mmCIF file with all atom_site columns, C-alpha atoms in Angstrom:
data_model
loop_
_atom_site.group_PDB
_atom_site.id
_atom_site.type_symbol
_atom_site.label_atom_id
_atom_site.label_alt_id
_atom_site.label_comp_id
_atom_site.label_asym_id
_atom_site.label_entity_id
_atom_site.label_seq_id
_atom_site.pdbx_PDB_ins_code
_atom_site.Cartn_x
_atom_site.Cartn_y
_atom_site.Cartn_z
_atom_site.occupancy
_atom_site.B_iso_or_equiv
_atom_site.pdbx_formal_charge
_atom_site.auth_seq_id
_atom_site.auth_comp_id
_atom_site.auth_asym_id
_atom_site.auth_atom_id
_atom_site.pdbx_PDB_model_num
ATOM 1   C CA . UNK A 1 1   ? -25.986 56.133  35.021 1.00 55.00 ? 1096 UNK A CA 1
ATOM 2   C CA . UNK A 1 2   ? -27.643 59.215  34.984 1.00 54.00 ? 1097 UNK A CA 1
ATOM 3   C CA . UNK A 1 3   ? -28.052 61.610  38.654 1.00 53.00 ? 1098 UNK A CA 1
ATOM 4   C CA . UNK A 1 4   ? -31.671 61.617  38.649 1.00 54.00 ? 1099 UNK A CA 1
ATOM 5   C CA . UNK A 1 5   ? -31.563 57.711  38.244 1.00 54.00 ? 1100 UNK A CA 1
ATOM 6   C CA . UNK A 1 6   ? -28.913 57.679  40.601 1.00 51.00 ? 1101 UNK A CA 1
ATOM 7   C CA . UNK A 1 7   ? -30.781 59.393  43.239 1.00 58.00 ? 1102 UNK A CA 1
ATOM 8   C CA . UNK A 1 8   ? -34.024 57.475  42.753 1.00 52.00 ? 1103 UNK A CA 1
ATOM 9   C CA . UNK A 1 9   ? -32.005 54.583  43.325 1.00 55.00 ? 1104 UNK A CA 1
ATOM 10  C CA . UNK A 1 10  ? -30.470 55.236  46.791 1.00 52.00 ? 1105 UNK A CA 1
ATOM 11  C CA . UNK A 1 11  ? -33.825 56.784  47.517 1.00 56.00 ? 1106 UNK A CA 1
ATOM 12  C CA . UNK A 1 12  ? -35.804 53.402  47.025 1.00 51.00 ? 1107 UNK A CA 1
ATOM 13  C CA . UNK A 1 13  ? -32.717 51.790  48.726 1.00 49.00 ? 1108 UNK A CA 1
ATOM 14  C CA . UNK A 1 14  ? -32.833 54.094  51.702 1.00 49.00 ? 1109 UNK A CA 1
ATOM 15  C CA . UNK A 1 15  ? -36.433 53.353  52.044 1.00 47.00 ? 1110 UNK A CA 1
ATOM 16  C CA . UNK A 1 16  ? -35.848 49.293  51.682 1.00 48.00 ? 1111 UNK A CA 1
ATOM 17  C CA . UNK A 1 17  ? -33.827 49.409  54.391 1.00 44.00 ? 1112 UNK A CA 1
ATOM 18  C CA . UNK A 1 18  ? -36.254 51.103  56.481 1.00 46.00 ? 1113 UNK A CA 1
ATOM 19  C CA . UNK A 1 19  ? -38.926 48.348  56.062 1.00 45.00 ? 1114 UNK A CA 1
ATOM 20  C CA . UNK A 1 20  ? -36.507 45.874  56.678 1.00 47.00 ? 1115 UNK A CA 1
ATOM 21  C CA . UNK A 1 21  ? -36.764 47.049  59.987 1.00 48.00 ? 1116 UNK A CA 1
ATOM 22  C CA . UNK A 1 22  ? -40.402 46.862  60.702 1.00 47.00 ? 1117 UNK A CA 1
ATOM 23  C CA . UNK A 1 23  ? -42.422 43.896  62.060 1.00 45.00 ? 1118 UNK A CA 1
ATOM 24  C CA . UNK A 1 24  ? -46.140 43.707  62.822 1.00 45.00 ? 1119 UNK A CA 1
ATOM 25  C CA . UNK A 1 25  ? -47.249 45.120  65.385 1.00 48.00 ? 1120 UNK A CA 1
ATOM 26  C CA . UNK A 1 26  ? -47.687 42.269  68.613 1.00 50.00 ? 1121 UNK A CA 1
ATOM 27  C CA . UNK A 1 27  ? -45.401 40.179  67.089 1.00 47.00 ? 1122 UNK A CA 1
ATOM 28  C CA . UNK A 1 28  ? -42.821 38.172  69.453 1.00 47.00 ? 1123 UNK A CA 1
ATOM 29  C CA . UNK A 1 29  ? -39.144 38.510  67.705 1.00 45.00 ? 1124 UNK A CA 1
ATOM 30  C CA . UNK A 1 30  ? -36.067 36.940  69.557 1.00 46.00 ? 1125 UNK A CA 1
ATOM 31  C CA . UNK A 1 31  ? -32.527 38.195  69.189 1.00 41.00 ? 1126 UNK A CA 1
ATOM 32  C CA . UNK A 1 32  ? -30.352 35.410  67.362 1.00 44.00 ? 1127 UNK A CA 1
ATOM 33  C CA . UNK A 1 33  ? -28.588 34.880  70.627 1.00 46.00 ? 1128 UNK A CA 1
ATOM 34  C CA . UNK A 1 34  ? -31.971 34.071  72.611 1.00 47.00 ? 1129 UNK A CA 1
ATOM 35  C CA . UNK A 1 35  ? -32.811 30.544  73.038 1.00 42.00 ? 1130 UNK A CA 1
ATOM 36  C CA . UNK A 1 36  ? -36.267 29.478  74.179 1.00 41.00 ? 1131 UNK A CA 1
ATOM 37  C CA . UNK A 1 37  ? -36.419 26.156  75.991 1.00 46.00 ? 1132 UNK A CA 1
ATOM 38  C CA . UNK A 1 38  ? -38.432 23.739  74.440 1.00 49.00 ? 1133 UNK A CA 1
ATOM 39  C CA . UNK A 1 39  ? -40.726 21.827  77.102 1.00 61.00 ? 1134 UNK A CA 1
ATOM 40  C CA . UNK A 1 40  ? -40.710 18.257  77.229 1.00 78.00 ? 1135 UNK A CA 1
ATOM 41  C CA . UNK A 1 41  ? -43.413 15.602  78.454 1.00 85.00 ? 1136 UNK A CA 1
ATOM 42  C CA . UNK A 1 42  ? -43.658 11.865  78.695 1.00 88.00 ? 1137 UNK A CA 1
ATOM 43  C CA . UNK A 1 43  ? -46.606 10.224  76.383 1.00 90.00 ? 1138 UNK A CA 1
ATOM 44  C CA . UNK A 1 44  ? -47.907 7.082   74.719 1.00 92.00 ? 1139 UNK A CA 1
ATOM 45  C CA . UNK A 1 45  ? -47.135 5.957   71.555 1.00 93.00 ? 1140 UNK A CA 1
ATOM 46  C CA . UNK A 1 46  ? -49.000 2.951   70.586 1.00 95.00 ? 1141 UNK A CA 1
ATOM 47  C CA . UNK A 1 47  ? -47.054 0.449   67.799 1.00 95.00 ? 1142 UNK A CA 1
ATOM 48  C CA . UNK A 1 48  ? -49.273 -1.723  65.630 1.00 97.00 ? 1143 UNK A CA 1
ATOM 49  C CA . UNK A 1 49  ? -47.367 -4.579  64.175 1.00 96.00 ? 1144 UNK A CA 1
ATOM 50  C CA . UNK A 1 50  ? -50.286 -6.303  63.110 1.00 95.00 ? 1145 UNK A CA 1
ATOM 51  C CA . UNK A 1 51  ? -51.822 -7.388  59.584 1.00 96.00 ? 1146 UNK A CA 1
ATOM 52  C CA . UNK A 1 52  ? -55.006 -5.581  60.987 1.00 96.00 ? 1147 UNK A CA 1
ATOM 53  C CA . UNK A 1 53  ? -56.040 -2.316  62.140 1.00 96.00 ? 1148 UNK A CA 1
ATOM 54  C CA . UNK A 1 54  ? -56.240 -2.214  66.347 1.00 96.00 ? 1149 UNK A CA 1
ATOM 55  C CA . UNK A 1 55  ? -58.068 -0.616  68.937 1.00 97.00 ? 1150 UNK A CA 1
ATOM 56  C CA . UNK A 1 56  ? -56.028 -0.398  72.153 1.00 96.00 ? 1151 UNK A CA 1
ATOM 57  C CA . UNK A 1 57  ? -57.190 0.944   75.432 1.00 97.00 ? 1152 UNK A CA 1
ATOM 58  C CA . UNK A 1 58  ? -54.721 2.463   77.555 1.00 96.00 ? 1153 UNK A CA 1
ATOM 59  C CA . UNK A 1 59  ? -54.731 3.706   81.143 1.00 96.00 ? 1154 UNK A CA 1
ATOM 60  C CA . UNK A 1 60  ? -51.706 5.615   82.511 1.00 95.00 ? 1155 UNK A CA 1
ATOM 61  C CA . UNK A 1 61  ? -52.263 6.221   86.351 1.00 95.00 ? 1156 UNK A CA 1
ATOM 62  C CA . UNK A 1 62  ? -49.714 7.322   89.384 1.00 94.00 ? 1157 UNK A CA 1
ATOM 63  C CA . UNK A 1 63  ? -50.723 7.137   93.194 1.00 89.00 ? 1158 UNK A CA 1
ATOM 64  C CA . UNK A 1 64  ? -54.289 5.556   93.030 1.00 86.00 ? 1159 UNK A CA 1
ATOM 65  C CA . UNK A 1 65  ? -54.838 9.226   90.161 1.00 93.00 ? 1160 UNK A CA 1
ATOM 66  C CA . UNK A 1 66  ? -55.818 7.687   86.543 1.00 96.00 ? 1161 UNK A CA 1
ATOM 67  C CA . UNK A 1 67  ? -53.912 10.877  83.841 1.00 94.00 ? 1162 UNK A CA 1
ATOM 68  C CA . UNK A 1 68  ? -55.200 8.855   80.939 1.00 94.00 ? 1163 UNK A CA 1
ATOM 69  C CA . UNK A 1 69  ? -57.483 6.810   80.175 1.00 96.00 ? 1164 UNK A CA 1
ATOM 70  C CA . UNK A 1 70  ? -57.907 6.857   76.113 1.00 96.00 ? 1165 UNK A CA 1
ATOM 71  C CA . UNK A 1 71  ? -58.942 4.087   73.389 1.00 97.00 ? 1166 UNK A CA 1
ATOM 72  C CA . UNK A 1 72  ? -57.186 4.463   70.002 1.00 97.00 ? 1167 UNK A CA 1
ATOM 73  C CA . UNK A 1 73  ? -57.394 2.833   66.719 1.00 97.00 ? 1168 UNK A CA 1
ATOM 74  C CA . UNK A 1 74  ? -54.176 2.469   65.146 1.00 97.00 ? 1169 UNK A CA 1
ATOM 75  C CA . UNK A 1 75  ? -53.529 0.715   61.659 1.00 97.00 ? 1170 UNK A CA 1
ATOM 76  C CA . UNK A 1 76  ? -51.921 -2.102  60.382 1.00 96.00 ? 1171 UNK A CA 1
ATOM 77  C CA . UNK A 1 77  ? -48.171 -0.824  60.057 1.00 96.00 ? 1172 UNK A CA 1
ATOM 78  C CA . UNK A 1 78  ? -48.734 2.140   61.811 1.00 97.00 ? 1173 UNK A CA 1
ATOM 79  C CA . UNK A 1 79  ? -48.382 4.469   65.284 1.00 96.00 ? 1174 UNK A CA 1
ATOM 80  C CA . UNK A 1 80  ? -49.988 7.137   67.044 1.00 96.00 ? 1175 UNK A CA 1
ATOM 81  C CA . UNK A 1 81  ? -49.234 8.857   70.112 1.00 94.00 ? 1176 UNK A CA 1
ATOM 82  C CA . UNK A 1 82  ? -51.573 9.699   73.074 1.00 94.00 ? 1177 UNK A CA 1
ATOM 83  C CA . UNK A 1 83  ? -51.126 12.767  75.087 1.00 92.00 ? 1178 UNK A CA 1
ATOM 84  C CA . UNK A 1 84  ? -50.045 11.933  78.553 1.00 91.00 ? 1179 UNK A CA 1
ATOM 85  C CA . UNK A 1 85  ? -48.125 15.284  79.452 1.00 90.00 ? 1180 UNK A CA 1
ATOM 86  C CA . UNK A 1 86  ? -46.317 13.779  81.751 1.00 90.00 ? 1181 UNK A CA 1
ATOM 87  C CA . UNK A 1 87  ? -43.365 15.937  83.544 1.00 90.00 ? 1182 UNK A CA 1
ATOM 88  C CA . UNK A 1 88  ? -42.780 14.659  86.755 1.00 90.00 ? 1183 UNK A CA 1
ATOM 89  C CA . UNK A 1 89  ? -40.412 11.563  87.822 1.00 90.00 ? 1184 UNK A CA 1
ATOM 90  C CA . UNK A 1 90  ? -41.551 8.944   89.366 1.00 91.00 ? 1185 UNK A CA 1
ATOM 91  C CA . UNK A 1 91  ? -43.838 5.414   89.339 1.00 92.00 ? 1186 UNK A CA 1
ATOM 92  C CA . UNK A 1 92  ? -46.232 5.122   86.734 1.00 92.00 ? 1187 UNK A CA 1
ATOM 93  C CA . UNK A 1 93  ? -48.872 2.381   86.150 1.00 94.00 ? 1188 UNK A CA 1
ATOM 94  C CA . UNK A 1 94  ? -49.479 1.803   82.495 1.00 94.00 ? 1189 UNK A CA 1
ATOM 95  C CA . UNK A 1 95  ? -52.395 -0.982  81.524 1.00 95.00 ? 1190 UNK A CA 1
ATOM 96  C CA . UNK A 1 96  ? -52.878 -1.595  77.793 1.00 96.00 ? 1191 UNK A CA 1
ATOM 97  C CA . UNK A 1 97  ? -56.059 -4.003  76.223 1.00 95.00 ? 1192 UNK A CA 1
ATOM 98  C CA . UNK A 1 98  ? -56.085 -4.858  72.631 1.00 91.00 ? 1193 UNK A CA 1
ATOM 99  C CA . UNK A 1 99  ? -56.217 -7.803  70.106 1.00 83.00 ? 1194 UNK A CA 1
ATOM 100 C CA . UNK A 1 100 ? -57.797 -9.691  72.912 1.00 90.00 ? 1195 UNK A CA 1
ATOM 101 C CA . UNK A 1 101 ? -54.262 -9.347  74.967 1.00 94.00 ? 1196 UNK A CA 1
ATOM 102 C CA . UNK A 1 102 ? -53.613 -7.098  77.862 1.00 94.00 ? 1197 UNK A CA 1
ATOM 103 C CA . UNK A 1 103 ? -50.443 -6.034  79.713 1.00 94.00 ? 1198 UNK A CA 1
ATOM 104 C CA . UNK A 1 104 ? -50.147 -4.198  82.879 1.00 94.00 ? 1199 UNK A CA 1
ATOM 105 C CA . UNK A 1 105 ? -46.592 -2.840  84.341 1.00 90.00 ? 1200 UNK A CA 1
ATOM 106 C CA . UNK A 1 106 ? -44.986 0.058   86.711 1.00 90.00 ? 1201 UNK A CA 1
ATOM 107 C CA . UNK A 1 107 ? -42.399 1.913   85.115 1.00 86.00 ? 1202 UNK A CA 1
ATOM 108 C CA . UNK A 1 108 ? -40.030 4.250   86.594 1.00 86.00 ? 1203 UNK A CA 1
ATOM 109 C CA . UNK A 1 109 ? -39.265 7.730   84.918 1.00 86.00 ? 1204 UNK A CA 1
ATOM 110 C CA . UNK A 1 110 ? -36.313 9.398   86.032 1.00 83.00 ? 1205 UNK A CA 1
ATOM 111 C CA . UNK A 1 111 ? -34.603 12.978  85.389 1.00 83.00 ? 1206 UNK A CA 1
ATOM 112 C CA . UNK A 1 112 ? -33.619 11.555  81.820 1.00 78.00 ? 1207 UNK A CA 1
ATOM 113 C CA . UNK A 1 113 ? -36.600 10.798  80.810 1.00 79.00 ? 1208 UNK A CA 1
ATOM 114 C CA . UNK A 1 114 ? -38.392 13.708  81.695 1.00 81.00 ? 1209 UNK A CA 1
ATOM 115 C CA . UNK A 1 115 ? -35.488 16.121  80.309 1.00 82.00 ? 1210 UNK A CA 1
ATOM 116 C CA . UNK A 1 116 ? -35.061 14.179  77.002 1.00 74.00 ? 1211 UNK A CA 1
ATOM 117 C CA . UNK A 1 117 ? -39.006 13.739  76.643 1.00 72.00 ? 1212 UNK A CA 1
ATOM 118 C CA . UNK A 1 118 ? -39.278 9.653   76.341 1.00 75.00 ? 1213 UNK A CA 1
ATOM 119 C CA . UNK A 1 119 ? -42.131 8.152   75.425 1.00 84.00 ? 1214 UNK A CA 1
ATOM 120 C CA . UNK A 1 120 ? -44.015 4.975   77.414 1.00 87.00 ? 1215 UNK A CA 1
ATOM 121 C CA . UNK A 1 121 ? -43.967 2.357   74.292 1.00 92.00 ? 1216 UNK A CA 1
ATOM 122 C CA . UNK A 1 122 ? -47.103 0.226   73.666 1.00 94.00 ? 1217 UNK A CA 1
ATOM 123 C CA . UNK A 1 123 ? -46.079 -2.570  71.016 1.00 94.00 ? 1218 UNK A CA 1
ATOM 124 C CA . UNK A 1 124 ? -49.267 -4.075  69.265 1.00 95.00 ? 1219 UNK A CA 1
ATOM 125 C CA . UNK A 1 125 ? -48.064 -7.908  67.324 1.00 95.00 ? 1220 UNK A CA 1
ATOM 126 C CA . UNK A 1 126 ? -50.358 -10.724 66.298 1.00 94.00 ? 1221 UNK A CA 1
ATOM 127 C CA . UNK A 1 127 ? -49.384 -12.800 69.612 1.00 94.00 ? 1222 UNK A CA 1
ATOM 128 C CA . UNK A 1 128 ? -48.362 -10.572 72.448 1.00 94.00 ? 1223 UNK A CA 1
ATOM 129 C CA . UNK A 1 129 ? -48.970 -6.857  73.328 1.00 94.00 ? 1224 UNK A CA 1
ATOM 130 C CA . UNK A 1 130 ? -46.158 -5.113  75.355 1.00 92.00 ? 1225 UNK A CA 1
ATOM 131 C CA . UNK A 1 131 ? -45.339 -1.978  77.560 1.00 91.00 ? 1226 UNK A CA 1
ATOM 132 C CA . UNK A 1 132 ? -42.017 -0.594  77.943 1.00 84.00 ? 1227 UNK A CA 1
ATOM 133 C CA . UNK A 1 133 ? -40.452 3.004   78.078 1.00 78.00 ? 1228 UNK A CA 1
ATOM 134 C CA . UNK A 1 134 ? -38.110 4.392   75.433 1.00 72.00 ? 1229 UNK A CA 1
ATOM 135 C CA . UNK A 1 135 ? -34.367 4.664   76.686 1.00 58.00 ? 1230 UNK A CA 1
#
């Protein structure tokens, strides 16, 4: 390899490096030993095990306060979660209305819940319609 060749070379190498460096300006970087914690909330997720598609009401409510109160269509086969942002324990009342069944239960969250981000469970099928929280 020639010097002048050489040169350019480490020149455009030099200058690599130096962009490596760069970022845009206003961006956020973390170091790689930096963890951000991820926040966690309880919500809804609706389960339609039905032939049909579904339209479920559902009220989530805690000391006489309604959080949500959302209808959702959900298809045949399918779920879809609804945004209850929970992240607080304690007593929640959760009433669900759909395929001309209804279900109303209180259901405890406790530290686990709220830590590993468990969802209240709404189970849609052609004869019953049921509440529950994920363990």
């Amino acid at each position: 390899m020639d010097h002048s060749r050489r040169e350019a070379i480490y020149g455009l190498s030099s200058a690599m490096l130096a962009l490596a460096g760069c970022s845009v300006p206003g961006a956020k970087s973390a170091s790689p030993t930096e963890t951000t914690e991820q926040e966690t909330a309880v919500d809804v997720r609706v389960i339609n095990n039905t032939s049909t598609e579904q339209s479920i009401s559902i009220t989530v409510s805690a000391d006489s306060s309604v959080i949500v109160q959302e209808t959702v269509t959900v298809q045949s086969g399918e779920a879809t979660v609804v945004e209850a942002g929970i992240r607080q324990q304690g007593t929640y009342e959760l009433s669900v209305e759909g395929n001309g069944m209804s279900d109303t239960g209180s259901v405890t969250l406790g530290e686990y819940h709220i830590e590993y981000g468990r969802n209240f469970r709404v189970e849609v099928r052609p004869d019953s319609i049921s509440i529950g929280v994920y363990q």
